[in-house]
Amino acid sequence: MGRTGADGVATVMVKAGEWGCMAMSGFGGKGGSKGDGEGPTAMLQKYLGVVKAFAQEEQQDEGSQSKYVVMGGPKFVKVDTTASVEFTALEADRTINVVITDVNGTPLQEHGFIEAELISSGLGSGFDSGGLGQPIDPNMPGMASIQVPAGKYNLRMMTPPGSDYSSGDATEVDVTNGDANATITLLQNDSTVSGTLKDEDGNTVTGIMAFVTATNKKGAFIPGDVNSSNGTFSMRVPSAGGELALGYFVDPSSGYFEQPVTDNTFTPVAGGTATRDIVMKRATTTVNFTVKDPDGNAVANAFVEADNRKSDRDSKIDTFFNHGEQTGADGTVTLRLPAGDYSFEAFLPPETLRSNKWLQPRSEKIALAKDDTKNVTLQFQKADVVLSGRVTKDGAGVEGAYVNAYSKNGEAIEISTDANGDYSVNIIGGEWHVGSRNDDGADAYVSTESVFDAGTDKTVTKDIVLTKDTDGLSSMVTSSFDTDNAKQVTVDGGALDGAKVSIPQDALDMDGQGDNVTLTIGTTVEVPSQLLDKPIGGVALDITAQDSSGQSLTSTNSSVAITIPVKETDLEAVGLTLADIGKKAVMSYYDEENGKWTPLEGSVTAVESGDTILVTGQSSHFTSFAVTAATDTTPPTTPTSQSATDVKTGGKVTVAWTNPTDSDFSKIRIYRSTTEGSVGDALTTISSTTTTSYDDTSLTNGTKYYYVVRALDTSGNESTNTTQVRRSMVHVLAPIQTPSLP
């Protein structure tokens, strides 16, 4: 550690290697021992932008109060001999006066750390934006005066391990136009959770610096000490906060990967004790990748990614793990990973794939055991099947419509239609999904996904029809403001009504001189669906910024908080719940350079608000953002008891069936053919999930008709049954035959 002098410069001696650096300018309040220059004795430990506060206050003499804060997470630098890192300090010219009470409104004389988060609910924003706040004044327990930059904040008190109380719901306070008062309510710790840190072999982990946490869906954060000598922990938690999820933070040099949230959950009971061991993940495997083109040549600058998420919704995984790096000039890269099951993929920009007529390498699924070293070759594929068609709206071709195709194996490609609404793109054989989306400035138009098997065909034609989306686009919001001020911009109306971007003071001041910037926020449906990432609700939040000279600002000085509303019905439609946010459903940004969705790093919080879930994450750049989940590629169960009956009313057959009971069953599609063994063409698609019959009219007597009834789910997957029911149009009812296709 080091302390800046009058010139604002500090020197820290370290060993050669890569280091994460953070600047902490003090947290205001009274404290600081005379003569020793150590500041408050509250110890703040930060690992990768995550804060832990031990409020170990002692009686201290009056000290000075900092007027500046440093926002933003750690900056990483490689050190050989010397290196420089620069931080920007912001003036904290607003005061929040805080009083601490219990749930009955009784003042509490508690010590701890008051955390101020820039309009965001829960762990992510406060930590990634620098952990603003300060310890409780030791001379006046239960009270605090916090210095912050102007803006809106959520306040929460982090109590020390062993405290009788823990944080409850966040308290929102607005100091945009001046100082303000706030009350923070704490919950009584009336339950206990204890356990041991284990490695993946079940051995106790000792001798490392770590701490455990318990968090809930509302963003409560309860820290607990770990005894490094024996790896055990025990912490008191509140029963009033509901279900808690355990996590841990650890010294990165230990070789373990931190997991802020895991699947290790429990519901505290007043007066009870829960025993929960925590399994820590460590980079115990090595994977050496070689990336080649279809002819076997090395591919430089391909992005190689490891991802533990699966498209099978029934599989249970811990908080997702996603990591990747680019290949060097020789087409190779090495990743160090925890043991586990992974999918490995490689990516290039979509325009590169189209121009070369390539597709991504086939995803490699590999189980890595401890101490494994694997050599993996990923080879881009020659795309020799031409997929083409026309995108229409109200019968007319649509220029510039976004077309996206992805396969059951993970390949994906995108393209826009030409002036006539035509598109043509190269793919490979196999099962594919293709669809189109179009923003016309005011409304959104979308298609259903067409699922097809290219088989051995070298040309496939799929025309696509767009219809108006009922939720529509949110009105675009443009806001110009001085970067010396904090800013929050909210979207109104449309599918993402209530989405917001919260920007800290100076986050967009790229030269430190202050400037006017223009932030534009809108929504778009012109984003891709991919095997592991499909935007829930089909809509993304699109964020752009420009400085006063009209130059695009794609990155920020510190993290901004992005909140996206997700309808519970949309989440349920893909078979997920609130508990899956941060695990199977993640906030992602679209990486245009590599043509892929990438999960945001750090913690993501989710808070219920009526029939909507507000999902908040942190980003230090602007692009398109969405809450994404793995694409469901599992077809629904086949409809049963299929029959076809001549009702003898002249040219009419009634087709009947029993609907499947799948939770995501959404439609019935009926096919008709006059040739036995051929499924034929789609006759009709029925959106009702309760309808069990259909009348086919205007038929010709003496003709044999064959019917196949298939089920569709909410993801557009179609059951694969081929068994036909036959009906000949005669005046005498004939027995039903049910031949199966070869």
PDB file of N, CA and C in Angstrom, residues 619-693:
ATOM      1  N   SER A 619     -21.293  -2.059 -16.405  1.00  0.00           N
ATOM      2  CA  SER A 619     -20.509  -2.094 -17.631  1.00  0.00           C
ATOM      3  C   SER A 619     -19.645  -0.843 -17.714  1.00  0.00           C
ATOM      4  N   SER A 620     -18.487  -0.977 -18.349  1.00  0.00           N
ATOM      5  CA  SER A 620     -17.608   0.164 -18.563  1.00  0.00           C
ATOM      6  C   SER A 620     -17.530   0.520 -20.045  1.00  0.00           C
ATOM      7  N   HIS A 621     -18.515   0.092 -20.817  1.00  0.00           N
ATOM      8  CA  HIS A 621     -18.573   0.471 -22.228  1.00  0.00           C
ATOM      9  C   HIS A 621     -20.037   0.445 -22.675  1.00  0.00           C
ATOM     10  N   PHE A 622     -20.307   0.991 -23.861  1.00  0.00           N
ATOM     11  CA  PHE A 622     -21.667   1.086 -24.382  1.00  0.00           C
ATOM     12  C   PHE A 622     -21.811   0.240 -25.640  1.00  0.00           C
ATOM     13  N   THR A 623     -22.929  -0.467 -25.720  1.00  0.00           N
ATOM     14  CA  THR A 623     -23.298  -1.269 -26.889  1.00  0.00           C
ATOM     15  C   THR A 623     -24.750  -1.675 -26.682  1.00  0.00           C
ATOM     16  N   SER A 624     -25.140  -2.853 -27.136  1.00  0.00           N
ATOM     17  CA  SER A 624     -26.482  -3.383 -26.892  1.00  0.00           C
ATOM     18  C   SER A 624     -26.431  -4.372 -25.733  1.00  0.00           C
ATOM     19  N   PHE A 625     -27.419  -4.284 -24.830  1.00  0.00           N
ATOM     20  CA  PHE A 625     -27.461  -5.128 -23.643  1.00  0.00           C
ATOM     21  C   PHE A 625     -28.809  -5.849 -23.570  1.00  0.00           C
ATOM     22  N   ALA A 626     -28.786  -7.064 -23.052  1.00  0.00           N
ATOM     23  CA  ALA A 626     -30.016  -7.834 -22.877  1.00  0.00           C
ATOM     24  C   ALA A 626     -29.800  -8.870 -21.785  1.00  0.00           C
ATOM     25  N   VAL A 627     -30.894  -9.334 -21.225  1.00  0.00           N
ATOM     26  CA  VAL A 627     -30.831 -10.487 -20.327  1.00  0.00           C
ATOM     27  C   VAL A 627     -31.030 -11.715 -21.206  1.00  0.00           C
ATOM     28  N   THR A 628     -30.026 -12.577 -21.246  1.00  0.00           N
ATOM     29  CA  THR A 628     -30.045 -13.701 -22.178  1.00  0.00           C
ATOM     30  C   THR A 628     -30.044 -15.036 -21.441  1.00  0.00           C
ATOM     31  N   ALA A 629     -30.532 -16.039 -22.129  1.00  0.00           N
ATOM     32  CA  ALA A 629     -30.541 -17.400 -21.586  1.00  0.00           C
ATOM     33  C   ALA A 629     -30.292 -18.367 -22.730  1.00  0.00           C
ATOM     34  N   ALA A 630     -29.868 -19.570 -22.385  1.00  0.00           N
ATOM     35  CA  ALA A 630     -29.605 -20.589 -23.407  1.00  0.00           C
ATOM     36  C   ALA A 630     -30.865 -20.890 -24.187  1.00  0.00           C
ATOM     37  N   THR A 631     -30.688 -21.057 -25.488  1.00  0.00           N
ATOM     38  CA  THR A 631     -31.807 -21.376 -26.359  1.00  0.00           C
ATOM     39  C   THR A 631     -32.315 -22.785 -26.076  1.00  0.00           C
ATOM     40  N   ASP A 632     -33.613 -22.924 -25.973  1.00  0.00           N
ATOM     41  CA  ASP A 632     -34.232 -24.229 -25.781  1.00  0.00           C
ATOM     42  C   ASP A 632     -34.295 -24.936 -27.135  1.00  0.00           C
ATOM     43  N   THR A 633     -33.570 -26.029 -27.278  1.00  0.00           N
ATOM     44  CA  THR A 633     -33.598 -26.783 -28.540  1.00  0.00           C
ATOM     45  C   THR A 633     -34.245 -28.146 -28.376  1.00  0.00           C
ATOM     46  N   THR A 634     -34.879 -28.369 -27.231  1.00  0.00           N
ATOM     47  CA  THR A 634     -35.540 -29.656 -26.996  1.00  0.00           C
ATOM     48  C   THR A 634     -36.980 -29.611 -27.501  1.00  0.00           C
ATOM     49  N   PRO A 635     -37.357 -30.483 -28.438  1.00  0.00           N
ATOM     50  CA  PRO A 635     -38.722 -30.447 -28.972  1.00  0.00           C
ATOM     51  C   PRO A 635     -39.728 -30.909 -27.928  1.00  0.00           C
ATOM     52  N   PRO A 636     -40.956 -30.433 -28.028  1.00  0.00           N
ATOM     53  CA  PRO A 636     -41.996 -30.856 -27.086  1.00  0.00           C
ATOM     54  C   PRO A 636     -42.444 -32.291 -27.355  1.00  0.00           C
ATOM     55  N   THR A 637     -43.202 -32.813 -26.423  1.00  0.00           N
ATOM     56  CA  THR A 637     -43.746 -34.164 -26.561  1.00  0.00           C
ATOM     57  C   THR A 637     -44.758 -34.211 -27.700  1.00  0.00           C
ATOM     58  N   THR A 638     -44.819 -35.351 -28.373  1.00  0.00           N
ATOM     59  CA  THR A 638     -45.740 -35.525 -29.499  1.00  0.00           C
ATOM     60  C   THR A 638     -47.201 -35.560 -29.027  1.00  0.00           C
ATOM     61  N   PRO A 639     -48.107 -34.882 -29.725  1.00  0.00           N
ATOM     62  CA  PRO A 639     -49.535 -35.020 -29.413  1.00  0.00           C
ATOM     63  C   PRO A 639     -49.967 -36.478 -29.580  1.00  0.00           C
ATOM     64  N   THR A 640     -50.842 -36.932 -28.721  1.00  0.00           N
ATOM     65  CA  THR A 640     -51.287 -38.329 -28.763  1.00  0.00           C
ATOM     66  C   THR A 640     -52.730 -38.431 -29.244  1.00  0.00           C
ATOM     67  N   SER A 641     -53.196 -39.690 -29.409  1.00  0.00           N
ATOM     68  CA  SER A 641     -54.588 -39.980 -29.791  1.00  0.00           C
ATOM     69  C   SER A 641     -55.013 -39.229 -31.040  1.00  0.00           C
ATOM     70  N   GLN A 642     -54.126 -39.190 -32.045  1.00  0.00           N
ATOM     71  CA  GLN A 642     -54.455 -38.484 -33.280  1.00  0.00           C
ATOM     72  C   GLN A 642     -55.460 -39.290 -34.096  1.00  0.00           C
ATOM     73  N   SER A 643     -56.422 -38.583 -34.688  1.00  0.00           N
ATOM     74  CA  SER A 643     -57.428 -39.245 -35.520  1.00  0.00           C
ATOM     75  C   SER A 643     -57.929 -38.286 -36.578  1.00  0.00           C
ATOM     76  N   ALA A 644     -58.513 -38.858 -37.635  1.00  0.00           N
ATOM     77  CA  ALA A 644     -59.137 -38.065 -38.702  1.00  0.00           C
ATOM     78  C   ALA A 644     -60.479 -38.698 -39.029  1.00  0.00           C
ATOM     79  N   THR A 645     -61.560 -37.900 -39.009  1.00  0.00           N
ATOM     80  CA  THR A 645     -62.919 -38.426 -39.179  1.00  0.00           C
ATOM     81  C   THR A 645     -63.646 -37.675 -40.285  1.00  0.00           C
ATOM     82  N   ASP A 646     -64.228 -38.433 -41.237  1.00  0.00           N
ATOM     83  CA  ASP A 646     -65.085 -37.850 -42.268  1.00  0.00           C
ATOM     84  C   ASP A 646     -66.449 -37.593 -41.637  1.00  0.00           C
ATOM     85  N   VAL A 647     -66.809 -36.313 -41.503  1.00  0.00           N
ATOM     86  CA  VAL A 647     -68.071 -35.988 -40.833  1.00  0.00           C
ATOM     87  C   VAL A 647     -69.260 -36.079 -41.784  1.00  0.00           C
ATOM     88  N   LYS A 648     -69.008 -36.429 -43.056  1.00  0.00           N
ATOM     89  CA  LYS A 648     -70.054 -36.682 -44.045  1.00  0.00           C
ATOM     90  C   LYS A 648     -70.973 -35.488 -44.261  1.00  0.00           C
ATOM     91  N   THR A 649     -70.371 -34.300 -44.205  1.00  0.00           N
ATOM     92  CA  THR A 649     -71.161 -33.098 -44.487  1.00  0.00           C
ATOM     93  C   THR A 649     -70.708 -32.457 -45.773  1.00  0.00           C
ATOM     94  N   GLY A 650     -69.918 -33.198 -46.566  1.00  0.00           N
ATOM     95  CA  GLY A 650     -69.476 -32.686 -47.850  1.00  0.00           C
ATOM     96  C   GLY A 650     -68.130 -32.018 -47.774  1.00  0.00           C
ATOM     97  N   GLY A 651     -67.085 -32.779 -48.090  1.00  0.00           N
ATOM     98  CA  GLY A 651     -65.751 -32.199 -48.200  1.00  0.00           C
ATOM     99  C   GLY A 651     -65.146 -31.727 -46.902  1.00  0.00           C
ATOM    100  N   LYS A 652     -65.433 -32.383 -45.783  1.00  0.00           N
ATOM    101  CA  LYS A 652     -64.861 -31.938 -44.513  1.00  0.00           C
ATOM    102  C   LYS A 652     -64.406 -33.129 -43.684  1.00  0.00           C
ATOM    103  N   VAL A 653     -63.190 -32.981 -43.084  1.00  0.00           N
ATOM    104  CA  VAL A 653     -62.622 -33.972 -42.177  1.00  0.00           C
ATOM    105  C   VAL A 653     -62.278 -33.270 -40.864  1.00  0.00           C
ATOM    106  N   THR A 654     -62.618 -33.925 -39.760  1.00  0.00           N
ATOM    107  CA  THR A 654     -62.239 -33.402 -38.442  1.00  0.00           C
ATOM    108  C   THR A 654     -61.007 -34.148 -37.952  1.00  0.00           C
ATOM    109  N   VAL A 655     -59.935 -33.384 -37.733  1.00  0.00           N
ATOM    110  CA  VAL A 655     -58.690 -33.933 -37.185  1.00  0.00           C
ATOM    111  C   VAL A 655     -58.701 -33.670 -35.681  1.00  0.00           C
ATOM    112  N   ALA A 656     -58.440 -34.696 -34.876  1.00  0.00           N
ATOM    113  CA  ALA A 656     -58.467 -34.552 -33.416  1.00  0.00           C
ATOM    114  C   ALA A 656     -57.185 -35.116 -32.805  1.00  0.00           C
ATOM    115  N   TRP A 657     -56.866 -34.676 -31.579  1.00  0.00           N
ATOM    116  CA  TRP A 657     -55.639 -35.093 -30.901  1.00  0.00           C
ATOM    117  C   TRP A 657     -55.751 -34.766 -29.412  1.00  0.00           C
ATOM    118  N   THR A 658     -54.798 -35.232 -28.650  1.00  0.00           N
ATOM    119  CA  THR A 658     -54.662 -34.865 -27.241  1.00  0.00           C
ATOM    120  C   THR A 658     -53.370 -34.080 -27.079  1.00  0.00           C
ATOM    121  N   ASN A 659     -53.458 -32.879 -26.500  1.00  0.00           N
ATOM    122  CA  ASN A 659     -52.290 -32.007 -26.357  1.00  0.00           C
ATOM    123  C   ASN A 659     -51.282 -32.567 -25.358  1.00  0.00           C
ATOM    124  N   PRO A 660     -49.988 -32.281 -25.580  1.00  0.00           N
ATOM    125  CA  PRO A 660     -48.968 -32.691 -24.605  1.00  0.00           C
ATOM    126  C   PRO A 660     -49.085 -31.851 -23.337  1.00  0.00           C
ATOM    127  N   THR A 661     -48.441 -32.285 -22.279  1.00  0.00           N
ATOM    128  CA  THR A 661     -48.505 -31.582 -20.988  1.00  0.00           C
ATOM    129  C   THR A 661     -47.232 -30.798 -20.689  1.00  0.00           C
ATOM    130  N   ASP A 662     -46.335 -30.635 -21.656  1.00  0.00           N
ATOM    131  CA  ASP A 662     -45.100 -29.877 -21.452  1.00  0.00           C
ATOM    132  C   ASP A 662     -45.422 -28.461 -20.982  1.00  0.00           C
ATOM    133  N   SER A 663     -44.629 -27.943 -20.042  1.00  0.00           N
ATOM    134  CA  SER A 663     -44.892 -26.603 -19.494  1.00  0.00           C
ATOM    135  C   SER A 663     -44.719 -25.510 -20.530  1.00  0.00           C
ATOM    136  N   ASP A 664     -43.872 -25.738 -21.553  1.00  0.00           N
ATOM    137  CA  ASP A 664     -43.659 -24.708 -22.572  1.00  0.00           C
ATOM    138  C   ASP A 664     -44.399 -25.006 -23.876  1.00  0.00           C
ATOM    139  N   PHE A 665     -45.345 -25.944 -23.847  1.00  0.00           N
ATOM    140  CA  PHE A 665     -46.182 -26.206 -25.023  1.00  0.00           C
ATOM    141  C   PHE A 665     -46.977 -24.957 -25.371  1.00  0.00           C
ATOM    142  N   SER A 666     -46.980 -24.559 -26.658  1.00  0.00           N
ATOM    143  CA  SER A 666     -47.643 -23.305 -27.012  1.00  0.00           C
ATOM    144  C   SER A 666     -48.558 -23.389 -28.235  1.00  0.00           C
ATOM    145  N   LYS A 667     -48.290 -24.311 -29.177  1.00  0.00           N
ATOM    146  CA  LYS A 667     -49.061 -24.326 -30.415  1.00  0.00           C
ATOM    147  C   LYS A 667     -49.186 -25.748 -30.967  1.00  0.00           C
ATOM    148  N   ILE A 668     -50.154 -25.905 -31.891  1.00  0.00           N
ATOM    149  CA  ILE A 668     -50.324 -27.138 -32.662  1.00  0.00           C
ATOM    150  C   ILE A 668     -50.181 -26.783 -34.139  1.00  0.00           C
ATOM    151  N   ARG A 669     -49.421 -27.596 -34.864  1.00  0.00           N
ATOM    152  CA  ARG A 669     -49.292 -27.393 -36.308  1.00  0.00           C
ATOM    153  C   ARG A 669     -49.740 -28.676 -36.999  1.00  0.00           C
ATOM    154  N   ILE A 670     -50.642 -28.529 -37.964  1.00  0.00           N
ATOM    155  CA  ILE A 670     -51.192 -29.684 -38.686  1.00  0.00           C
ATOM    156  C   ILE A 670     -50.665 -29.685 -40.117  1.00  0.00           C
ATOM    157  N   TYR A 671     -50.126 -30.826 -40.534  1.00  0.00           N
ATOM    158  CA  TYR A 671     -49.632 -31.004 -41.899  1.00  0.00           C
ATOM    159  C   TYR A 671     -50.591 -31.917 -42.660  1.00  0.00           C
ATOM    160  N   ARG A 672     -50.723 -31.663 -43.974  1.00  0.00           N
ATOM    161  CA  ARG A 672     -51.605 -32.479 -44.813  1.00  0.00           C
ATOM    162  C   ARG A 672     -50.873 -32.874 -46.092  1.00  0.00           C
ATOM    163  N   SER A 673     -51.094 -34.120 -46.492  1.00  0.00           N
ATOM    164  CA  SER A 673     -50.476 -34.613 -47.708  1.00  0.00           C
ATOM    165  C   SER A 673     -51.449 -35.557 -48.409  1.00  0.00           C
ATOM    166  N   THR A 674     -51.271 -35.717 -49.709  1.00  0.00           N
ATOM    167  CA  THR A 674     -52.061 -36.714 -50.441  1.00  0.00           C
ATOM    168  C   THR A 674     -51.194 -37.925 -50.806  1.00  0.00           C
ATOM    169  N   THR A 675     -49.976 -37.949 -50.205  1.00  0.00           N
ATOM    170  CA  THR A 675     -49.049 -39.056 -50.482  1.00  0.00           C
ATOM    171  C   THR A 675     -48.658 -39.723 -49.170  1.00  0.00           C
ATOM    172  N   GLU A 676     -48.898 -41.011 -49.083  1.00  0.00           N
ATOM    173  CA  GLU A 676     -48.496 -41.739 -47.887  1.00  0.00           C
ATOM    174  C   GLU A 676     -46.977 -41.712 -47.753  1.00  0.00           C
ATOM    175  N   GLY A 677     -46.488 -41.438 -46.531  1.00  0.00           N
ATOM    176  CA  GLY A 677     -45.045 -41.377 -46.287  1.00  0.00           C
ATOM    177  C   GLY A 677     -44.465 -39.990 -46.408  1.00  0.00           C
ATOM    178  N   SER A 678     -45.254 -39.028 -46.892  1.00  0.00           N
ATOM    179  CA  SER A 678     -44.794 -37.643 -46.996  1.00  0.00           C
ATOM    180  C   SER A 678     -45.571 -36.785 -45.999  1.00  0.00           C
ATOM    181  N   VAL A 679     -44.842 -36.054 -45.135  1.00  0.00           N
ATOM    182  CA  VAL A 679     -45.520 -35.207 -44.152  1.00  0.00           C
ATOM    183  C   VAL A 679     -46.371 -34.147 -44.832  1.00  0.00           C
ATOM    184  N   GLY A 680     -45.890 -33.643 -45.974  1.00  0.00           N
ATOM    185  CA  GLY A 680     -46.657 -32.660 -46.719  1.00  0.00           C
ATOM    186  C   GLY A 680     -46.434 -31.233 -46.245  1.00  0.00           C
ATOM    187  N   ASP A 681     -47.388 -30.379 -46.562  1.00  0.00           N
ATOM    188  CA  ASP A 681     -47.281 -28.958 -46.236  1.00  0.00           C
ATOM    189  C   ASP A 681     -48.078 -28.640 -44.981  1.00  0.00           C
ATOM    190  N   ALA A 682     -47.637 -27.565 -44.292  1.00  0.00           N
ATOM    191  CA  ALA A 682     -48.366 -27.118 -43.108  1.00  0.00           C
ATOM    192  C   ALA A 682     -49.741 -26.605 -43.530  1.00  0.00           C
ATOM    193  N   LEU A 683     -50.764 -27.155 -42.933  1.00  0.00           N
ATOM    194  CA  LEU A 683     -52.134 -26.766 -43.242  1.00  0.00           C
ATOM    195  C   LEU A 683     -52.563 -25.581 -42.391  1.00  0.00           C
ATOM    196  N   THR A 684     -52.254 -25.633 -41.102  1.00  0.00           N
ATOM    197  CA  THR A 684     -52.629 -24.545 -40.186  1.00  0.00           C
ATOM    198  C   THR A 684     -51.788 -24.641 -38.922  1.00  0.00           C
ATOM    199  N   THR A 685     -51.649 -23.517 -38.240  1.00  0.00           N
ATOM    200  CA  THR A 685     -50.999 -23.469 -36.928  1.00  0.00           C
ATOM    201  C   THR A 685     -51.993 -22.886 -35.938  1.00  0.00           C
ATOM    202  N   ILE A 686     -52.247 -23.610 -34.862  1.00  0.00           N
ATOM    203  CA  ILE A 686     -53.259 -23.221 -33.875  1.00  0.00           C
ATOM    204  C   ILE A 686     -52.561 -22.746 -32.612  1.00  0.00           C
ATOM    205  N   SER A 687     -52.763 -21.488 -32.225  1.00  0.00           N
ATOM    206  CA  SER A 687     -52.060 -20.899 -31.088  1.00  0.00           C
ATOM    207  C   SER A 687     -52.652 -21.282 -29.743  1.00  0.00           C
ATOM    208  N   SER A 688     -53.872 -21.783 -29.732  1.00  0.00           N
ATOM    209  CA  SER A 688     -54.505 -22.161 -28.469  1.00  0.00           C
ATOM    210  C   SER A 688     -53.881 -23.443 -27.920  1.00  0.00           C
ATOM    211  N   THR A 689     -53.677 -23.478 -26.588  1.00  0.00           N
ATOM    212  CA  THR A 689     -53.147 -24.691 -25.958  1.00  0.00           C
ATOM    213  C   THR A 689     -54.253 -25.591 -25.425  1.00  0.00           C
ATOM    214  N   THR A 690     -55.507 -25.209 -25.658  1.00  0.00           N
ATOM    215  CA  THR A 690     -56.633 -26.018 -25.189  1.00  0.00           C
ATOM    216  C   THR A 690     -57.422 -26.645 -26.332  1.00  0.00           C
ATOM    217  N   THR A 691     -57.232 -26.138 -27.541  1.00  0.00           N
ATOM    218  CA  THR A 691     -57.943 -26.692 -28.705  1.00  0.00           C
ATOM    219  C   THR A 691     -57.444 -28.107 -28.996  1.00  0.00           C
ATOM    220  N   THR A 692     -58.364 -29.008 -29.279  1.00  0.00           N
ATOM    221  CA  THR A 692     -57.986 -30.412 -29.524  1.00  0.00           C
ATOM    222  C   THR A 692     -58.601 -30.974 -30.804  1.00  0.00           C
ATOM    223  N   SER A 693     -59.108 -30.113 -31.680  1.00  0.00           N
ATOM    224  CA  SER A 693     -59.629 -30.604 -32.953  1.00  0.00           C
ATOM    225  C   SER A 693     -59.598 -29.478 -33.980  1.00  0.00           C
TER     226      SER A 693
END
